[in-house]
């Protein structure tokens, strides 16, 4: 089992640029989650999907953030335009329906200058 | 979800049992206690969960008090690789997918 895969692992971009983060959940998992971690706010849930459908996006900070899940094996989190305050580590996690644990990916460290 | 309170940091000698406490005095009857940990620069890792009975798996044991207002995560023989931030989370099992991570306990294993 390869685990949750995220790419890129590190991203450095300039303010105003579009950033796309990618996630491949564990095969067979029905839920996919996007989290953001900063020193100030800790680890917070941005959005989650069930069977590719967005269920709760109340954690998405603003319209500059969007997430998609076109199929069961791929999701993207896009920031357009990016701002320095978006600098954080973004984690993707997945879970199989009927089980309790979420499996987290290694994260993408985003730096916006 | 019920709020949890954990000490900000703890030390434990290598090879000894690490006991991490968590208070959750407002826990509801249908809420579970979950423990996750985050090793530096990695994603959080699920450890264990329980409702009211004590639980044990290959990683740890979870002891929940009879009134369910507090719990203790036990790592029986701590190693240096157990140095991490440990999060105690209370939530219903299904229907609410949000895991609300607090500030956790930073556990340092001392050689």
JSON list of C-alpha atoms in Angstrom, two decimals:
[
{"chain": "A", "resi": 1, "resn": "UNK", "atom": "CA", "xyz": [0.00, 0.00, 0.00]},
{"chain": "A", "resi": 2, "resn": "UNK", "atom": "CA", "xyz": [1.60, 3.26, -1.15]},
{"chain": "A", "resi": 3, "resn": "UNK", "atom": "CA", "xyz": [-0.27, 5.47, 1.28]},
{"chain": "A", "resi": 4, "resn": "UNK", "atom": "CA", "xyz": [-1.61, 8.91, 0.46]},
{"chain": "A", "resi": 5, "resn": "UNK", "atom": "CA", "xyz": [0.55, 10.60, -2.15]},
{"chain": "A", "resi": 6, "resn": "UNK", "atom": "CA", "xyz": [0.92, 14.35, -2.38]},
{"chain": "A", "resi": 7, "resn": "UNK", "atom": "CA", "xyz": [2.76, 16.49, -4.90]},
{"chain": "A", "resi": 8, "resn": "UNK", "atom": "CA", "xyz": [4.71, 18.61, -4.97]},
{"chain": "A", "resi": 9, "resn": "UNK", "atom": "CA", "xyz": [6.37, 18.17, -1.57]},
{"chain": "A", "resi": 10, "resn": "UNK", "atom": "CA", "xyz": [7.63, 21.74, -1.63]},
{"chain": "A", "resi": 11, "resn": "UNK", "atom": "CA", "xyz": [6.37, 24.72, -3.58]},
{"chain": "A", "resi": 12, "resn": "UNK", "atom": "CA", "xyz": [7.77, 28.22, -3.62]},
{"chain": "A", "resi": 13, "resn": "UNK", "atom": "CA", "xyz": [5.86, 30.82, -5.58]},
{"chain": "A", "resi": 14, "resn": "UNK", "atom": "CA", "xyz": [5.43, 34.55, -5.84]},
{"chain": "A", "resi": 15, "resn": "UNK", "atom": "CA", "xyz": [2.40, 36.41, -4.62]},
{"chain": "A", "resi": 16, "resn": "UNK", "atom": "CA", "xyz": [-0.33, 36.53, -7.23]},
{"chain": "A", "resi": 17, "resn": "UNK", "atom": "CA", "xyz": [0.59, 33.25, -8.90]},
{"chain": "A", "resi": 18, "resn": "UNK", "atom": "CA", "xyz": [-1.72, 30.26, -9.15]},
{"chain": "A", "resi": 19, "resn": "UNK", "atom": "CA", "xyz": [-0.78, 27.24, -7.05]},
{"chain": "A", "resi": 20, "resn": "UNK", "atom": "CA", "xyz": [-2.12, 23.72, -7.53]},
{"chain": "A", "resi": 21, "resn": "UNK", "atom": "CA", "xyz": [-1.58, 21.02, -4.95]},
{"chain": "A", "resi": 22, "resn": "UNK", "atom": "CA", "xyz": [-2.29, 17.40, -5.81]},
{"chain": "A", "resi": 23, "resn": "UNK", "atom": "CA", "xyz": [-3.37, 14.36, -3.87]},
{"chain": "A", "resi": 24, "resn": "UNK", "atom": "CA", "xyz": [-3.83, 10.68, -4.61]},
{"chain": "A", "resi": 25, "resn": "UNK", "atom": "CA", "xyz": [-5.78, 8.93, -1.84]},
{"chain": "A", "resi": 26, "resn": "UNK", "atom": "CA", "xyz": [-5.35, 5.33, -0.81]},
{"chain": "A", "resi": 27, "resn": "UNK", "atom": "CA", "xyz": [-7.11, 3.05, -3.24]},
{"chain": "A", "resi": 28, "resn": "UNK", "atom": "CA", "xyz": [-10.58, 2.08, -2.04]},
{"chain": "A", "resi": 29, "resn": "UNK", "atom": "CA", "xyz": [-10.95, 4.98, 0.35]},
{"chain": "A", "resi": 30, "resn": "UNK", "atom": "CA", "xyz": [-14.24, 6.87, 0.05]},
{"chain": "A", "resi": 31, "resn": "UNK", "atom": "CA", "xyz": [-13.37, 10.04, 1.94]},
{"chain": "A", "resi": 32, "resn": "UNK", "atom": "CA", "xyz": [-10.75, 12.62, 1.09]},
{"chain": "A", "resi": 33, "resn": "UNK", "atom": "CA", "xyz": [-9.76, 15.54, 3.31]},
{"chain": "A", "resi": 34, "resn": "UNK", "atom": "CA", "xyz": [-7.65, 18.66, 2.82]},
{"chain": "A", "resi": 35, "resn": "UNK", "atom": "CA", "xyz": [-6.03, 20.22, 5.90]},
{"chain": "A", "resi": 36, "resn": "UNK", "atom": "CA", "xyz": [-3.79, 23.22, 6.41]},
{"chain": "A", "resi": 37, "resn": "UNK", "atom": "CA", "xyz": [-1.24, 23.58, 9.20]},
{"chain": "A", "resi": 38, "resn": "UNK", "atom": "CA", "xyz": [0.32, 26.83, 10.38]},
{"chain": "A", "resi": 39, "resn": "UNK", "atom": "CA", "xyz": [2.07, 27.83, 13.58]},
{"chain": "A", "resi": 40, "resn": "UNK", "atom": "CA", "xyz": [-0.65, 30.34, 14.38]},
{"chain": "A", "resi": 41, "resn": "UNK", "atom": "CA", "xyz": [-3.75, 28.27, 13.67]},
{"chain": "A", "resi": 42, "resn": "UNK", "atom": "CA", "xyz": [-2.51, 24.70, 14.03]},
{"chain": "A", "resi": 43, "resn": "UNK", "atom": "CA", "xyz": [-4.04, 21.95, 11.92]},
{"chain": "A", "resi": 44, "resn": "UNK", "atom": "CA", "xyz": [-7.42, 22.85, 10.44]},
{"chain": "A", "resi": 45, "resn": "UNK", "atom": "CA", "xyz": [-9.77, 21.10, 8.05]},
{"chain": "A", "resi": 46, "resn": "UNK", "atom": "CA", "xyz": [-10.42, 22.98, 4.81]},
{"chain": "A", "resi": 47, "resn": "UNK", "atom": "CA", "xyz": [-12.76, 20.68, 2.90]},
{"chain": "A", "resi": 48, "resn": "UNK", "atom": "CA", "xyz": [-13.69, 17.04, 2.57]},
{"chain": "A", "resi": 49, "resn": "UNK", "atom": "CA", "xyz": [-15.19, 14.83, -0.12]},
{"chain": "A", "resi": 50, "resn": "UNK", "atom": "CA", "xyz": [-17.23, 11.65, 0.03]},
{"chain": "A", "resi": 51, "resn": "UNK", "atom": "CA", "xyz": [-17.33, 9.55, -3.12]},
{"chain": "A", "resi": 52, "resn": "UNK", "atom": "CA", "xyz": [-15.83, 12.49, -5.06]},
{"chain": "A", "resi": 53, "resn": "UNK", "atom": "CA", "xyz": [-18.56, 14.90, -3.92]},
{"chain": "A", "resi": 54, "resn": "UNK", "atom": "CA", "xyz": [-17.64, 17.91, -1.76]},
{"chain": "A", "resi": 55, "resn": "UNK", "atom": "CA", "xyz": [-19.52, 17.60, 1.51]},
{"chain": "A", "resi": 56, "resn": "UNK", "atom": "CA", "xyz": [-18.25, 20.39, 3.74]},
{"chain": "A", "resi": 57, "resn": "UNK", "atom": "CA", "xyz": [-16.15, 23.30, 2.51]},
{"chain": "A", "resi": 58, "resn": "UNK", "atom": "CA", "xyz": [-16.81, 25.57, 5.47]},
{"chain": "A", "resi": 59, "resn": "UNK", "atom": "CA", "xyz": [-13.12, 25.59, 6.34]},
{"chain": "A", "resi": 60, "resn": "UNK", "atom": "CA", "xyz": [-12.03, 27.01, 3.00]},
{"chain": "A", "resi": 61, "resn": "UNK", "atom": "CA", "xyz": [-10.71, 30.44, 3.92]},
{"chain": "A", "resi": 62, "resn": "UNK", "atom": "CA", "xyz": [-12.00, 32.40, 0.94]},
{"chain": "A", "resi": 63, "resn": "UNK", "atom": "CA", "xyz": [-12.90, 32.30, -2.72]},
{"chain": "A", "resi": 64, "resn": "UNK", "atom": "CA", "xyz": [-9.26, 32.19, -3.73]},
{"chain": "A", "resi": 65, "resn": "UNK", "atom": "CA", "xyz": [-9.28, 28.56, -2.61]},
{"chain": "A", "resi": 66, "resn": "UNK", "atom": "CA", "xyz": [-10.98, 25.82, -4.61]},
{"chain": "A", "resi": 67, "resn": "UNK", "atom": "CA", "xyz": [-10.82, 22.04, -4.49]},
{"chain": "A", "resi": 68, "resn": "UNK", "atom": "CA", "xyz": [-11.89, 19.38, -6.94]},
{"chain": "A", "resi": 69, "resn": "UNK", "atom": "CA", "xyz": [-12.05, 15.63, -7.04]},
{"chain": "A", "resi": 70, "resn": "UNK", "atom": "CA", "xyz": [-12.65, 14.55, -10.65]},
{"chain": "A", "resi": 71, "resn": "UNK", "atom": "CA", "xyz": [-12.33, 10.86, -9.82]},
{"chain": "A", "resi": 72, "resn": "UNK", "atom": "CA", "xyz": [-11.73, 8.52, -6.89]},
{"chain": "A", "resi": 73, "resn": "UNK", "atom": "CA", "xyz": [-7.98, 8.59, -7.26]},
{"chain": "A", "resi": 74, "resn": "UNK", "atom": "CA", "xyz": [-7.18, 12.27, -7.65]},
{"chain": "A", "resi": 75, "resn": "UNK", "atom": "CA", "xyz": [-7.89, 15.61, -6.01]},
{"chain": "A", "resi": 76, "resn": "UNK", "atom": "CA", "xyz": [-6.53, 19.11, -6.36]},
{"chain": "A", "resi": 77, "resn": "UNK", "atom": "CA", "xyz": [-6.46, 22.14, -4.12]},
{"chain": "A", "resi": 78, "resn": "UNK", "atom": "CA", "xyz": [-5.96, 25.37, -6.03]},
{"chain": "A", "resi": 79, "resn": "UNK", "atom": "CA", "xyz": [-5.12, 28.82, -4.75]},
{"chain": "A", "resi": 80, "resn": "UNK", "atom": "CA", "xyz": [-5.56, 31.69, -7.18]},
{"chain": "A", "resi": 81, "resn": "UNK", "atom": "CA", "xyz": [-4.16, 34.24, -6.63]},
{"chain": "A", "resi": 82, "resn": "UNK", "atom": "CA", "xyz": [-1.79, 33.16, -3.88]},
{"chain": "A", "resi": 83, "resn": "UNK", "atom": "CA", "xyz": [-0.83, 35.46, -1.00]},
{"chain": "A", "resi": 84, "resn": "UNK", "atom": "CA", "xyz": [2.00, 35.29, 1.56]},
{"chain": "A", "resi": 85, "resn": "UNK", "atom": "CA", "xyz": [-0.48, 34.40, 4.31]},
{"chain": "A", "resi": 86, "resn": "UNK", "atom": "CA", "xyz": [-1.26, 31.18, 2.43]},
{"chain": "A", "resi": 87, "resn": "UNK", "atom": "CA", "xyz": [2.19, 29.90, 3.35]},
{"chain": "A", "resi": 88, "resn": "UNK", "atom": "CA", "xyz": [1.61, 26.67, 5.28]},
{"chain": "A", "resi": 89, "resn": "UNK", "atom": "CA", "xyz": [1.86, 22.91, 5.10]},
{"chain": "A", "resi": 90, "resn": "UNK", "atom": "CA", "xyz": [-1.12, 21.41, 3.31]},
{"chain": "A", "resi": 91, "resn": "UNK", "atom": "CA", "xyz": [-2.06, 17.83, 4.12]},
{"chain": "A", "resi": 92, "resn": "UNK", "atom": "CA", "xyz": [-4.33, 15.47, 2.28]},
{"chain": "A", "resi": 93, "resn": "UNK", "atom": "CA", "xyz": [-5.91, 12.53, 4.11]},
{"chain": "A", "resi": 94, "resn": "UNK", "atom": "CA", "xyz": [-8.23, 9.69, 3.19]},
{"chain": "A", "resi": 95, "resn": "UNK", "atom": "CA", "xyz": [-10.46, 7.23, 4.97]},
{"chain": "A", "resi": 96, "resn": "UNK", "atom": "CA", "xyz": [-12.40, 4.12, 4.06]},
{"chain": "A", "resi": 97, "resn": "UNK", "atom": "CA", "xyz": [-16.10, 4.23, 4.85]},
{"chain": "A", "resi": 98, "resn": "UNK", "atom": "CA", "xyz": [-16.92, 2.27, 8.00]},
{"chain": "A", "resi": 99, "resn": "UNK", "atom": "CA", "xyz": [-13.47, 2.67, 9.51]},
{"chain": "A", "resi": 100, "resn": "UNK", "atom": "CA", "xyz": [-12.29, 5.16, 12.07]},
{"chain": "A", "resi": 101, "resn": "UNK", "atom": "CA", "xyz": [-8.85, 6.30, 11.10]},
{"chain": "A", "resi": 102, "resn": "UNK", "atom": "CA", "xyz": [-7.78, 8.94, 8.62]},
{"chain": "A", "resi": 103, "resn": "UNK", "atom": "CA", "xyz": [-4.51, 8.33, 6.79]},
{"chain": "A", "resi": 104, "resn": "UNK", "atom": "CA", "xyz": [-2.49, 11.44, 6.12]},
{"chain": "A", "resi": 105, "resn": "UNK", "atom": "CA", "xyz": [-0.08, 12.16, 3.32]},
{"chain": "A", "resi": 106, "resn": "UNK", "atom": "CA", "xyz": [3.37, 13.68, 3.82]},
{"chain": "A", "resi": 107, "resn": "UNK", "atom": "CA", "xyz": [2.14, 17.19, 3.10]},
{"chain": "A", "resi": 108, "resn": "UNK", "atom": "CA", "xyz": [3.07, 19.99, 0.72]},
{"chain": "A", "resi": 109, "resn": "UNK", "atom": "CA", "xyz": [5.05, 22.87, 2.18]},
{"chain": "A", "resi": 110, "resn": "UNK", "atom": "CA", "xyz": [3.92, 26.03, 0.39]},
{"chain": "A", "resi": 111, "resn": "UNK", "atom": "CA", "xyz": [5.86, 29.26, 0.59]},
{"chain": "A", "resi": 112, "resn": "UNK", "atom": "CA", "xyz": [4.43, 32.36, -1.03]},
{"chain": "A", "resi": 113, "resn": "UNK", "atom": "CA", "xyz": [6.85, 35.27, -1.27]},
{"chain": "B", "resi": 1, "resn": "UNK", "atom": "CA", "xyz": [-17.35, 18.23, 19.54]},
{"chain": "B", "resi": 2, "resn": "UNK", "atom": "CA", "xyz": [-16.20, 18.27, 23.15]},
{"chain": "B", "resi": 3, "resn": "UNK", "atom": "CA", "xyz": [-13.14, 20.30, 23.99]},
{"chain": "B", "resi": 4, "resn": "UNK", "atom": "CA", "xyz": [-9.99, 18.56, 25.20]},
{"chain": "B", "resi": 5, "resn": "UNK", "atom": "CA", "xyz": [-7.21, 19.73, 27.50]},
{"chain": "B", "resi": 6, "resn": "UNK", "atom": "CA", "xyz": [-3.69, 18.34, 27.34]},
{"chain": "B", "resi": 7, "resn": "UNK", "atom": "CA", "xyz": [-0.41, 19.35, 28.96]},
{"chain": "B", "resi": 8, "resn": "UNK", "atom": "CA", "xyz": [1.73, 21.27, 26.46]},
{"chain": "B", "resi": 9, "resn": "UNK", "atom": "CA", "xyz": [4.82, 19.12, 26.94]},
{"chain": "B", "resi": 10, "resn": "UNK", "atom": "CA", "xyz": [6.16, 16.03, 28.66]},
{"chain": "B", "resi": 11, "resn": "UNK", "atom": "CA", "xyz": [9.45, 14.14, 28.86]},
{"chain": "B", "resi": 12, "resn": "UNK", "atom": "CA", "xyz": [9.90, 10.40, 29.24]},
{"chain": "B", "resi": 13, "resn": "UNK", "atom": "CA", "xyz": [13.00, 8.26, 29.53]},
{"chain": "B", "resi": 14, "resn": "UNK", "atom": "CA", "xyz": [13.65, 5.82, 26.73]},
{"chain": "B", "resi": 15, "resn": "UNK", "atom": "CA", "xyz": [12.36, 2.36, 27.57]},
{"chain": "B", "resi": 16, "resn": "UNK", "atom": "CA", "xyz": [9.91, 3.60, 30.15]},
{"chain": "B", "resi": 17, "resn": "UNK", "atom": "CA", "xyz": [6.16, 3.86, 29.77]},
{"chain": "B", "resi": 18, "resn": "UNK", "atom": "CA", "xyz": [4.90, 7.22, 28.54]},
{"chain": "B", "resi": 19, "resn": "UNK", "atom": "CA", "xyz": [1.54, 8.21, 30.01]},
{"chain": "B", "resi": 20, "resn": "UNK", "atom": "CA", "xyz": [-0.18, 11.10, 28.23]},
{"chain": "B", "resi": 21, "resn": "UNK", "atom": "CA", "xyz": [-3.27, 12.51, 29.92]},
{"chain": "B", "resi": 22, "resn": "UNK", "atom": "CA", "xyz": [-6.27, 14.19, 28.33]},
{"chain": "B", "resi": 23, "resn": "UNK", "atom": "CA", "xyz": [-9.25, 15.87, 29.96]},
{"chain": "B", "resi": 24, "resn": "UNK", "atom": "CA", "xyz": [-12.58, 15.93, 28.12]},
{"chain": "B", "resi": 25, "resn": "UNK", "atom": "CA", "xyz": [-15.09, 16.75, 30.83]},
{"chain": "B", "resi": 26, "resn": "UNK", "atom": "CA", "xyz": [-17.85, 17.79, 28.39]},
{"chain": "B", "resi": 27, "resn": "UNK", "atom": "CA", "xyz": [-17.77, 14.60, 26.36]},
{"chain": "B", "resi": 28, "resn": "UNK", "atom": "CA", "xyz": [-21.16, 13.34, 25.15]},
{"chain": "B", "resi": 29, "resn": "UNK", "atom": "CA", "xyz": [-22.36, 9.77, 25.31]},
{"chain": "B", "resi": 30, "resn": "UNK", "atom": "CA", "xyz": [-21.87, 9.14, 21.59]},
{"chain": "B", "resi": 31, "resn": "UNK", "atom": "CA", "xyz": [-18.44, 10.74, 21.31]},
{"chain": "B", "resi": 32, "resn": "UNK", "atom": "CA", "xyz": [-15.28, 8.70, 20.94]},
{"chain": "B", "resi": 33, "resn": "UNK", "atom": "CA", "xyz": [-11.80, 9.56, 22.13]},
{"chain": "B", "resi": 34, "resn": "UNK", "atom": "CA", "xyz": [-9.21, 9.47, 19.34]},
{"chain": "B", "resi": 35, "resn": "UNK", "atom": "CA", "xyz": [-5.46, 9.82, 19.57]},
{"chain": "B", "resi": 36, "resn": "UNK", "atom": "CA", "xyz": [-3.22, 10.90, 16.73]},
{"chain": "B", "resi": 37, "resn": "UNK", "atom": "CA", "xyz": [0.42, 11.86, 16.74]},
{"chain": "B", "resi": 38, "resn": "UNK", "atom": "CA", "xyz": [2.57, 13.97, 14.45]},
{"chain": "B", "resi": 39, "resn": "UNK", "atom": "CA", "xyz": [6.24, 13.31, 14.15]},
{"chain": "B", "resi": 40, "resn": "UNK", "atom": "CA", "xyz": [8.24, 16.31, 13.02]},
{"chain": "B", "resi": 41, "resn": "UNK", "atom": "CA", "xyz": [7.69, 17.21, 9.35]},
{"chain": "B", "resi": 42, "resn": "UNK", "atom": "CA", "xyz": [5.28, 14.31, 8.79]},
{"chain": "B", "resi": 43, "resn": "UNK", "atom": "CA", "xyz": [1.51, 14.03, 8.50]},
{"chain": "B", "resi": 44, "resn": "UNK", "atom": "CA", "xyz": [-0.51, 13.04, 11.56]},
{"chain": "B", "resi": 45, "resn": "UNK", "atom": "CA", "xyz": [-0.75, 9.33, 12.29]},
{"chain": "B", "resi": 46, "resn": "UNK", "atom": "CA", "xyz": [-3.72, 7.56, 13.84]},
{"chain": "B", "resi": 47, "resn": "UNK", "atom": "CA", "xyz": [-2.86, 5.71, 17.06]},
{"chain": "B", "resi": 48, "resn": "UNK", "atom": "CA", "xyz": [-5.99, 4.42, 18.75]},
{"chain": "B", "resi": 49, "resn": "UNK", "atom": "CA", "xyz": [-9.57, 5.26, 19.65]},
{"chain": "B", "resi": 50, "resn": "UNK", "atom": "CA", "xyz": [-12.17, 4.19, 22.22]},
{"chain": "B", "resi": 51, "resn": "UNK", "atom": "CA", "xyz": [-15.65, 4.86, 23.50]},
{"chain": "B", "resi": 52, "resn": "UNK", "atom": "CA", "xyz": [-15.74, 3.69, 27.12]},
{"chain": "B", "resi": 53, "resn": "UNK", "atom": "CA", "xyz": [-13.76, 0.48, 27.39]},
{"chain": "B", "resi": 54, "resn": "UNK", "atom": "CA", "xyz": [-10.00, 0.39, 27.60]},
{"chain": "B", "resi": 55, "resn": "UNK", "atom": "CA", "xyz": [-8.38, -0.38, 24.28]},
{"chain": "B", "resi": 56, "resn": "UNK", "atom": "CA", "xyz": [-5.02, -1.78, 23.25]},
{"chain": "B", "resi": 57, "resn": "UNK", "atom": "CA", "xyz": [-3.35, -2.21, 19.90]},
{"chain": "B", "resi": 58, "resn": "UNK", "atom": "CA", "xyz": [0.18, -2.74, 18.65]},
{"chain": "B", "resi": 59, "resn": "UNK", "atom": "CA", "xyz": [1.07, 0.89, 19.21]},
{"chain": "B", "resi": 60, "resn": "UNK", "atom": "CA", "xyz": [-0.51, 1.87, 22.51]},
{"chain": "B", "resi": 61, "resn": "UNK", "atom": "CA", "xyz": [-3.15, 1.43, 25.18]},
{"chain": "B", "resi": 62, "resn": "UNK", "atom": "CA", "xyz": [-6.00, 3.79, 25.89]},
{"chain": "B", "resi": 63, "resn": "UNK", "atom": "CA", "xyz": [-7.43, 4.01, 29.39]},
{"chain": "B", "resi": 64, "resn": "UNK", "atom": "CA", "xyz": [-10.74, 5.87, 29.73]},
{"chain": "B", "resi": 65, "resn": "UNK", "atom": "CA", "xyz": [-12.08, 6.70, 33.18]},
{"chain": "B", "resi": 66, "resn": "UNK", "atom": "CA", "xyz": [-15.44, 5.32, 34.18]},
{"chain": "B", "resi": 67, "resn": "UNK", "atom": "CA", "xyz": [-17.11, 8.75, 33.96]},
{"chain": "B", "resi": 68, "resn": "UNK", "atom": "CA", "xyz": [-15.37, 9.24, 30.56]},
{"chain": "B", "resi": 69, "resn": "UNK", "atom": "CA", "xyz": [-14.23, 12.72, 31.53]},
{"chain": "B", "resi": 70, "resn": "UNK", "atom": "CA", "xyz": [-10.57, 11.91, 31.06]},
{"chain": "B", "resi": 71, "resn": "UNK", "atom": "CA", "xyz": [-8.31, 9.40, 29.40]},
{"chain": "B", "resi": 72, "resn": "UNK", "atom": "CA", "xyz": [-4.67, 8.37, 29.27]},
{"chain": "B", "resi": 73, "resn": "UNK", "atom": "CA", "xyz": [-2.68, 7.18, 26.30]},
{"chain": "B", "resi": 74, "resn": "UNK", "atom": "CA", "xyz": [0.06, 4.76, 27.28]},
{"chain": "B", "resi": 75, "resn": "UNK", "atom": "CA", "xyz": [3.10, 3.97, 25.15]},
{"chain": "B", "resi": 76, "resn": "UNK", "atom": "CA", "xyz": [4.43, 0.95, 27.06]},
{"chain": "B", "resi": 77, "resn": "UNK", "atom": "CA", "xyz": [8.10, 1.09, 26.10]},
{"chain": "B", "resi": 78, "resn": "UNK", "atom": "CA", "xyz": [8.90, 4.48, 24.64]},
{"chain": "B", "resi": 79, "resn": "UNK", "atom": "CA", "xyz": [11.61, 4.78, 22.01]},
{"chain": "B", "resi": 80, "resn": "UNK", "atom": "CA", "xyz": [13.28, 7.83, 20.51]},
{"chain": "B", "resi": 81, "resn": "UNK", "atom": "CA", "xyz": [11.00, 7.44, 17.49]},
{"chain": "B", "resi": 82, "resn": "UNK", "atom": "CA", "xyz": [8.00, 8.16, 19.71]},
{"chain": "B", "resi": 83, "resn": "UNK", "atom": "CA", "xyz": [9.10, 11.79, 20.07]},
{"chain": "B", "resi": 84, "resn": "UNK", "atom": "CA", "xyz": [6.16, 13.67, 18.56]},
{"chain": "B", "resi": 85, "resn": "UNK", "atom": "CA", "xyz": [3.17, 15.88, 19.24]},
{"chain": "B", "resi": 86, "resn": "UNK", "atom": "CA", "xyz": [0.25, 13.80, 20.50]},
{"chain": "B", "resi": 87, "resn": "UNK", "atom": "CA", "xyz": [-3.31, 14.97, 19.90]},
{"chain": "B", "resi": 88, "resn": "UNK", "atom": "CA", "xyz": [-6.35, 13.87, 21.88]},
{"chain": "B", "resi": 89, "resn": "UNK", "atom": "CA", "xyz": [-9.56, 14.42, 19.89]},
{"chain": "B", "resi": 90, "resn": "UNK", "atom": "CA", "xyz": [-13.17, 13.85, 20.88]},
{"chain": "B", "resi": 91, "resn": "UNK", "atom": "CA", "xyz": [-15.87, 13.44, 18.25]},
{"chain": "B", "resi": 92, "resn": "UNK", "atom": "CA", "xyz": [-18.72, 11.24, 17.17]},
{"chain": "B", "resi": 93, "resn": "UNK", "atom": "CA", "xyz": [-17.63, 8.19, 15.20]},
{"chain": "B", "resi": 94, "resn": "UNK", "atom": "CA", "xyz": [-19.49, 8.90, 12.00]},
{"chain": "B", "resi": 95, "resn": "UNK", "atom": "CA", "xyz": [-21.60, 11.68, 10.60]},
{"chain": "B", "resi": 96, "resn": "UNK", "atom": "CA", "xyz": [-19.18, 14.43, 11.57]},
{"chain": "B", "resi": 97, "resn": "UNK", "atom": "CA", "xyz": [-15.96, 14.06, 9.69]},
{"chain": "B", "resi": 98, "resn": "UNK", "atom": "CA", "xyz": [-14.13, 16.96, 11.26]},
{"chain": "B", "resi": 99, "resn": "UNK", "atom": "CA", "xyz": [-11.10, 16.12, 13.32]},
{"chain": "B", "resi": 100, "resn": "UNK", "atom": "CA", "xyz": [-10.44, 19.18, 15.47]},
{"chain": "B", "resi": 101, "resn": "UNK", "atom": "CA", "xyz": [-6.76, 19.15, 16.37]},
{"chain": "B", "resi": 102, "resn": "UNK", "atom": "CA", "xyz": [-5.89, 21.22, 19.42]},
{"chain": "B", "resi": 103, "resn": "UNK", "atom": "CA", "xyz": [-2.37, 22.10, 20.46]},
{"chain": "B", "resi": 104, "resn": "UNK", "atom": "CA", "xyz": [-1.56, 18.60, 21.70]},
{"chain": "B", "resi": 105, "resn": "UNK", "atom": "CA", "xyz": [1.25, 17.41, 23.98]},
{"chain": "B", "resi": 106, "resn": "UNK", "atom": "CA", "xyz": [4.82, 17.56, 22.76]},
{"chain": "B", "resi": 107, "resn": "UNK", "atom": "CA", "xyz": [6.38, 14.33, 24.04]},
{"chain": "B", "resi": 108, "resn": "UNK", "atom": "CA", "xyz": [10.16, 14.15, 24.12]},
{"chain": "B", "resi": 109, "resn": "UNK", "atom": "CA", "xyz": [11.82, 10.80, 24.73]},
{"chain": "B", "resi": 110, "resn": "UNK", "atom": "CA", "xyz": [15.10, 11.23, 26.55]},
{"chain": "B", "resi": 111, "resn": "UNK", "atom": "CA", "xyz": [17.93, 8.76, 25.77]}
]
